[in-house]
Amino acid sequence: MTTELLFLPLGVLAGALTQRVTGIGFALVCAPLLVLIAGPFEGVVLSNLLGLTVSVVVFVAHWRDTEWAKGLLLAVPALLAIPFGAYVAKNVPPAPLMVIIGLLVIVALGAVVLSERARVLRGRRGAAIGFMNVTAGVGGPAIVLYAVSTAWEHRKFVATFQFFSIFTNLASLVAKGGLPHVTPVELVVSFGALAVGLIGGEILSRHVDHTLARRIAIGLALGGAAFTVVKGVLTW
């Protein structure tokens, strides 16, 4: 087992914990690490698969709070943007794609950090979310910025985000050809860490402050994204 593979369960575990506690953040935390381990294309495909699984589990627990109409209004333009994002993901060479993915995450994180002061996203912004989800595996920051800009109630936002994520992650997998081509060991480790993270997140969600969990997620994702950019530049 390589050193990078040792980080795989840690990234997936942290992502699942964050998603279960705050309702968002799985891809923000683990996508940069998955890209480092499995490559810029397969890493994002794996992130989409795991993100789909997490969203289904969290949605089952919160579906009664879903705002169905708002979720569909965001999902439709996101689905329309996914084919273009899939084309970019398939045709850009690995090293520059790795840099693009890392920079997308950093820019998205900056938007989330500034969102409480910069209320800039209103209306239907699903296209940007869909493109980011299929290319970098991180549609969450754009929808968080939208939620802050529209003063979306957190409880309803969490439920609707899971509904939206099921659509976008499933469509992203289809657009990129289905399941990721990773080793059986990576797949077993990923889903094992996912299960542990969801169980642990269920327990922590009763005690951990959501603001603190979000700050931790942003810090972890920023570090992983920066490392991804550096690795892409060095291997260009």
mmCIF file of C-alpha atoms in Angstrom:
data_model
loop_
_atom_site.group_PDB
_atom_site.id
_atom_site.type_symbol
_atom_site.label_atom_id
_atom_site.label_comp_id
_atom_site.label_asym_id
_atom_site.label_seq_id
_atom_site.Cartn_x
_atom_site.Cartn_y
_atom_site.Cartn_z
ATOM 1 C CA MET A 1 0.000 0.000 0.000
ATOM 2 C CA THR A 2 1.425 3.365 -1.052
ATOM 3 C CA THR A 3 1.705 6.421 1.150
ATOM 4 C CA GLU A 4 -1.000 8.147 -0.900
ATOM 5 C CA LEU A 5 -3.373 5.218 -0.384
ATOM 6 C CA LEU A 6 -2.996 5.674 3.367
ATOM 7 C CA PHE A 7 -4.591 9.112 2.981
ATOM 8 C CA LEU A 8 -7.573 7.730 1.052
ATOM 9 C CA PRO A 9 -9.611 6.507 4.049
ATOM 10 C CA LEU A 10 -8.724 9.654 6.011
ATOM 11 C CA GLY A 11 -10.049 11.910 3.249
ATOM 12 C CA VAL A 12 -13.229 9.896 2.690
ATOM 13 C CA LEU A 13 -13.818 9.589 6.442
ATOM 14 C CA ALA A 14 -13.412 13.330 6.973
ATOM 15 C CA GLY A 15 -15.677 14.074 4.009
ATOM 16 C CA ALA A 16 -18.430 11.738 5.225
ATOM 17 C CA LEU A 17 -18.226 13.151 8.755
ATOM 18 C CA THR A 18 -18.496 16.703 7.445
ATOM 19 C CA GLN A 19 -21.395 15.939 5.117
ATOM 20 C CA ARG A 20 -23.356 14.181 7.851
ATOM 21 C CA VAL A 21 -22.725 16.915 10.424
ATOM 22 C CA THR A 22 -23.261 19.981 8.219
ATOM 23 C CA GLY A 23 -25.201 18.638 5.229
ATOM 24 C CA ILE A 24 -22.431 19.658 2.800
ATOM 25 C CA GLY A 25 -18.687 19.317 2.329
ATOM 26 C CA PHE A 26 -18.009 15.724 1.265
ATOM 27 C CA ALA A 27 -16.403 16.563 -2.076
ATOM 28 C CA LEU A 28 -14.763 19.721 -0.726
ATOM 29 C CA VAL A 29 -12.824 17.659 1.771
ATOM 30 C CA CYS A 30 -12.058 14.445 -0.080
ATOM 31 C CA ALA A 31 -12.054 15.281 -3.826
ATOM 32 C CA PRO A 32 -8.552 16.851 -3.774
ATOM 33 C CA LEU A 33 -7.146 13.759 -2.024
ATOM 34 C CA LEU A 34 -8.979 11.391 -4.376
ATOM 35 C CA VAL A 35 -7.493 13.268 -7.338
ATOM 36 C CA LEU A 36 -4.020 12.879 -5.868
ATOM 37 C CA ILE A 37 -4.516 9.134 -5.350
ATOM 38 C CA ALA A 38 -6.523 8.041 -8.402
ATOM 39 C CA GLY A 39 -5.683 10.810 -10.896
ATOM 40 C CA PRO A 40 -7.592 13.895 -12.061
ATOM 41 C CA PHE A 41 -10.259 12.011 -14.014
ATOM 42 C CA GLU A 42 -10.791 8.803 -12.044
ATOM 43 C CA GLY A 43 -10.423 10.685 -8.759
ATOM 44 C CA VAL A 44 -13.376 12.927 -9.590
ATOM 45 C CA VAL A 45 -15.419 9.957 -10.854
ATOM 46 C CA LEU A 46 -14.767 8.209 -7.529
ATOM 47 C CA SER A 47 -15.739 11.400 -5.727
ATOM 48 C CA ASN A 48 -19.013 11.496 -7.683
ATOM 49 C CA LEU A 49 -19.765 7.862 -6.784
ATOM 50 C CA LEU A 50 -19.032 8.314 -3.091
ATOM 51 C CA GLY A 51 -20.806 11.676 -3.053
ATOM 52 C CA LEU A 52 -23.895 10.051 -4.558
ATOM 53 C CA THR A 53 -23.858 7.426 -1.820
ATOM 54 C CA VAL A 54 -23.484 10.009 0.951
ATOM 55 C CA SER A 55 -26.260 12.187 -0.476
ATOM 56 C CA VAL A 56 -28.681 9.257 -0.631
ATOM 57 C CA VAL A 57 -27.984 8.325 2.995
ATOM 58 C CA VAL A 58 -28.340 11.894 4.306
ATOM 59 C CA PHE A 59 -31.394 12.538 2.115
ATOM 60 C CA VAL A 60 -33.207 9.550 3.635
ATOM 61 C CA ALA A 61 -32.822 11.187 7.048
ATOM 62 C CA HIS A 62 -33.956 14.674 5.932
ATOM 63 C CA TRP A 63 -36.288 14.202 2.932
ATOM 64 C CA ARG A 64 -39.335 15.665 4.708
ATOM 65 C CA ASP A 65 -37.675 19.120 4.710
ATOM 66 C CA THR A 66 -36.939 19.112 0.964
ATOM 67 C CA GLU A 67 -38.111 22.067 -1.123
ATOM 68 C CA TRP A 68 -38.812 20.079 -4.269
ATOM 69 C CA ALA A 69 -39.509 22.968 -6.652
ATOM 70 C CA LYS A 70 -36.346 24.862 -5.699
ATOM 71 C CA GLY A 71 -34.277 21.676 -5.995
ATOM 72 C CA LEU A 72 -35.563 21.042 -9.512
ATOM 73 C CA LEU A 73 -35.001 24.668 -10.566
ATOM 74 C CA LEU A 74 -31.337 24.265 -9.607
ATOM 75 C CA ALA A 75 -30.977 20.719 -10.955
ATOM 76 C CA VAL A 76 -32.242 21.345 -14.500
ATOM 77 C CA PRO A 77 -29.595 23.943 -15.542
ATOM 78 C CA ALA A 78 -26.949 21.903 -13.693
ATOM 79 C CA LEU A 79 -27.828 18.817 -15.742
ATOM 80 C CA LEU A 80 -27.616 20.861 -18.963
ATOM 81 C CA ALA A 81 -24.068 21.989 -18.091
ATOM 82 C CA ILE A 82 -22.781 18.524 -17.191
ATOM 83 C CA PRO A 83 -22.048 17.273 -20.762
ATOM 84 C CA PHE A 84 -19.741 20.257 -21.367
ATOM 85 C CA GLY A 85 -17.972 19.659 -18.066
ATOM 86 C CA ALA A 86 -17.575 15.957 -18.892
ATOM 87 C CA TYR A 87 -15.987 16.854 -22.251
ATOM 88 C CA VAL A 88 -13.465 19.089 -20.482
ATOM 89 C CA ALA A 89 -12.694 16.381 -17.913
ATOM 90 C CA LYS A 90 -12.093 13.760 -20.627
ATOM 91 C CA ASN A 91 -10.025 15.852 -23.044
ATOM 92 C CA VAL A 92 -7.766 18.093 -20.969
ATOM 93 C CA PRO A 93 -4.341 16.426 -20.266
ATOM 94 C CA PRO A 94 -3.850 15.088 -16.689
ATOM 95 C CA ALA A 95 -1.358 17.679 -15.377
ATOM 96 C CA PRO A 96 -3.255 20.830 -16.431
ATOM 97 C CA LEU A 97 -6.543 19.198 -15.426
ATOM 98 C CA MET A 98 -5.096 18.616 -11.961
ATOM 99 C CA VAL A 99 -4.156 22.307 -11.755
ATOM 100 C CA ILE A 100 -7.634 23.317 -12.975
ATOM 101 C CA ILE A 101 -9.330 21.101 -10.404
ATOM 102 C CA GLY A 102 -7.194 22.430 -7.566
ATOM 103 C CA LEU A 103 -7.744 26.051 -8.590
ATOM 104 C CA LEU A 104 -11.496 25.498 -8.960
ATOM 105 C CA VAL A 105 -11.626 24.200 -5.402
ATOM 106 C CA ILE A 106 -9.563 27.138 -4.096
ATOM 107 C CA VAL A 107 -11.733 29.696 -5.902
ATOM 108 C CA ALA A 108 -14.892 27.963 -4.724
ATOM 109 C CA LEU A 109 -13.656 27.906 -1.146
ATOM 110 C CA GLY A 110 -12.860 31.595 -1.368
ATOM 111 C CA ALA A 111 -16.437 32.219 -2.470
ATOM 112 C CA VAL A 112 -17.758 30.273 0.503
ATOM 113 C CA VAL A 113 -15.513 32.133 2.952
ATOM 114 C CA LEU A 114 -16.588 35.511 1.553
ATOM 115 C CA SER A 115 -20.228 34.571 1.033
ATOM 116 C CA GLU A 116 -21.516 36.063 4.268
ATOM 117 C CA ARG A 117 -20.372 39.489 3.082
ATOM 118 C CA ALA A 118 -20.682 39.044 -0.686
ATOM 119 C CA ARG A 119 -24.311 38.167 -1.376
ATOM 120 C CA VAL A 120 -23.893 37.850 -5.110
ATOM 121 C CA LEU A 121 -25.711 34.704 -6.256
ATOM 122 C CA ARG A 122 -29.416 34.963 -6.826
ATOM 123 C CA GLY A 123 -31.723 33.279 -9.302
ATOM 124 C CA ARG A 124 -30.958 29.976 -11.027
ATOM 125 C CA ARG A 125 -27.227 29.199 -10.741
ATOM 126 C CA GLY A 126 -27.366 25.453 -11.317
ATOM 127 C CA ALA A 127 -25.263 25.555 -14.505
ATOM 128 C CA ALA A 128 -22.130 26.667 -12.633
ATOM 129 C CA ILE A 129 -22.775 24.015 -9.991
ATOM 130 C CA GLY A 130 -23.180 21.271 -12.586
ATOM 131 C CA PHE A 131 -19.991 22.225 -14.443
ATOM 132 C CA MET A 132 -17.959 22.265 -11.231
ATOM 133 C CA ASN A 133 -19.444 18.965 -10.086
ATOM 134 C CA VAL A 134 -18.516 17.050 -13.219
ATOM 135 C CA THR A 135 -15.044 18.589 -13.750
ATOM 136 C CA ALA A 136 -13.813 18.947 -10.168
ATOM 137 C CA GLY A 137 -16.369 16.954 -8.196
ATOM 138 C CA VAL A 138 -17.247 20.021 -6.075
ATOM 139 C CA GLY A 139 -20.611 21.583 -6.733
ATOM 140 C CA GLY A 140 -21.178 22.379 -3.057
ATOM 141 C CA PRO A 141 -19.461 25.788 -2.783
ATOM 142 C CA ALA A 142 -21.611 27.350 -5.513
ATOM 143 C CA ILE A 143 -24.842 26.140 -3.956
ATOM 144 C CA VAL A 144 -23.676 27.272 -0.493
ATOM 145 C CA LEU A 145 -23.062 30.738 -1.914
ATOM 146 C CA TYR A 146 -26.534 30.638 -3.461
ATOM 147 C CA ALA A 147 -28.042 29.597 -0.118
ATOM 148 C CA VAL A 148 -26.367 32.476 1.722
ATOM 149 C CA SER A 149 -27.352 34.982 -0.965
ATOM 150 C CA THR A 150 -31.014 33.986 -0.755
ATOM 151 C CA ALA A 151 -31.136 33.532 3.055
ATOM 152 C CA TRP A 152 -32.156 29.900 2.586
ATOM 153 C CA GLU A 153 -33.188 28.261 5.870
ATOM 154 C CA HIS A 154 -30.420 25.808 6.819
ATOM 155 C CA ARG A 155 -32.676 22.843 7.607
ATOM 156 C CA LYS A 156 -34.452 23.054 4.244
ATOM 157 C CA PHE A 157 -31.198 23.789 2.447
ATOM 158 C CA VAL A 158 -29.561 20.604 3.797
ATOM 159 C CA ALA A 159 -32.433 18.396 2.639
ATOM 160 C CA THR A 160 -32.760 20.054 -0.772
ATOM 161 C CA PHE A 161 -28.996 19.936 -1.333
ATOM 162 C CA GLN A 162 -29.007 16.143 -0.916
ATOM 163 C CA PHE A 163 -31.871 15.878 -3.437
ATOM 164 C CA PHE A 164 -29.956 18.103 -5.855
ATOM 165 C CA SER A 165 -26.680 16.214 -5.322
ATOM 166 C CA ILE A 166 -28.278 12.873 -6.148
ATOM 167 C CA PHE A 167 -29.253 14.254 -9.566
ATOM 168 C CA THR A 168 -25.921 15.905 -10.340
ATOM 169 C CA ASN A 169 -23.649 13.109 -9.114
ATOM 170 C CA LEU A 170 -25.644 10.456 -10.961
ATOM 171 C CA ALA A 171 -25.636 12.518 -14.145
ATOM 172 C CA SER A 172 -21.901 13.187 -13.767
ATOM 173 C CA LEU A 173 -21.210 9.455 -13.528
ATOM 174 C CA VAL A 174 -23.276 8.744 -16.641
ATOM 175 C CA ALA A 175 -21.610 11.588 -18.576
ATOM 176 C CA LYS A 176 -18.143 10.246 -17.755
ATOM 177 C CA GLY A 177 -18.887 6.630 -18.606
ATOM 178 C CA GLY A 178 -20.056 5.085 -15.349
ATOM 179 C CA LEU A 179 -18.072 3.690 -12.433
ATOM 180 C CA PRO A 180 -14.457 4.699 -11.686
ATOM 181 C CA HIS A 181 -11.612 2.462 -12.836
ATOM 182 C CA VAL A 182 -9.819 2.058 -9.533
ATOM 183 C CA THR A 183 -8.346 -0.969 -7.814
ATOM 184 C CA PRO A 184 -10.581 -3.239 -5.696
ATOM 185 C CA VAL A 185 -8.509 -2.258 -2.651
ATOM 186 C CA GLU A 186 -9.171 1.455 -3.238
ATOM 187 C CA LEU A 187 -12.882 0.787 -3.690
ATOM 188 C CA VAL A 188 -13.206 -1.334 -0.540
ATOM 189 C CA VAL A 189 -11.172 1.144 1.521
ATOM 190 C CA SER A 190 -13.280 4.034 0.213
ATOM 191 C CA PHE A 191 -16.647 2.504 1.048
ATOM 192 C CA GLY A 192 -15.390 1.196 4.381
ATOM 193 C CA ALA A 193 -14.228 4.681 5.366
ATOM 194 C CA LEU A 194 -17.513 6.088 4.058
ATOM 195 C CA ALA A 195 -19.546 3.820 6.321
ATOM 196 C CA VAL A 196 -17.429 4.683 9.362
ATOM 197 C CA GLY A 197 -17.669 8.391 8.560
ATOM 198 C CA LEU A 198 -21.450 8.322 8.229
ATOM 199 C CA ILE A 199 -21.883 6.448 11.491
ATOM 200 C CA GLY A 200 -19.473 8.757 13.277
ATOM 201 C CA GLY A 201 -21.137 11.785 11.707
ATOM 202 C CA GLU A 202 -24.519 10.667 12.983
ATOM 203 C CA ILE A 203 -23.123 10.695 16.523
ATOM 204 C CA LEU A 204 -21.157 13.926 16.110
ATOM 205 C CA SER A 205 -24.077 15.771 14.511
ATOM 206 C CA ARG A 206 -25.745 15.846 17.940
ATOM 207 C CA HIS A 207 -22.785 17.562 19.594
ATOM 208 C CA VAL A 208 -20.551 19.423 17.087
ATOM 209 C CA ASP A 209 -21.163 23.079 16.291
ATOM 210 C CA HIS A 210 -21.937 23.421 12.573
ATOM 211 C CA THR A 211 -19.847 26.573 12.179
ATOM 212 C CA LEU A 212 -16.755 24.823 13.537
ATOM 213 C CA ALA A 213 -17.301 21.784 11.312
ATOM 214 C CA ARG A 214 -17.591 24.020 8.255
ATOM 215 C CA ARG A 215 -14.340 25.831 9.095
ATOM 216 C CA ILE A 216 -12.514 22.513 9.503
ATOM 217 C CA ALA A 217 -13.868 21.297 6.151
ATOM 218 C CA ILE A 218 -12.696 24.455 4.400
ATOM 219 C CA GLY A 219 -9.226 24.170 5.944
ATOM 220 C CA LEU A 220 -8.820 20.520 4.927
ATOM 221 C CA ALA A 221 -10.076 21.132 1.410
ATOM 222 C CA LEU A 222 -7.850 24.172 0.925
ATOM 223 C CA GLY A 223 -4.759 22.196 1.932
ATOM 224 C CA GLY A 224 -5.645 19.317 -0.374
ATOM 225 C CA ALA A 225 -6.428 21.644 -3.277
ATOM 226 C CA ALA A 226 -3.145 23.518 -2.874
ATOM 227 C CA PHE A 227 -1.222 20.231 -2.858
ATOM 228 C CA THR A 228 -3.109 19.156 -6.005
ATOM 229 C CA VAL A 229 -2.113 22.370 -7.823
ATOM 230 C CA VAL A 230 1.532 21.940 -6.826
ATOM 231 C CA LYS A 231 1.606 18.322 -7.981
ATOM 232 C CA GLY A 232 -0.002 19.272 -11.304
ATOM 233 C CA VAL A 233 2.526 22.042 -11.886
ATOM 234 C CA LEU A 234 5.463 19.757 -11.051
ATOM 235 C CA THR A 235 4.259 17.023 -13.428
ATOM 236 C CA TRP A 236 3.210 19.337 -16.282
#
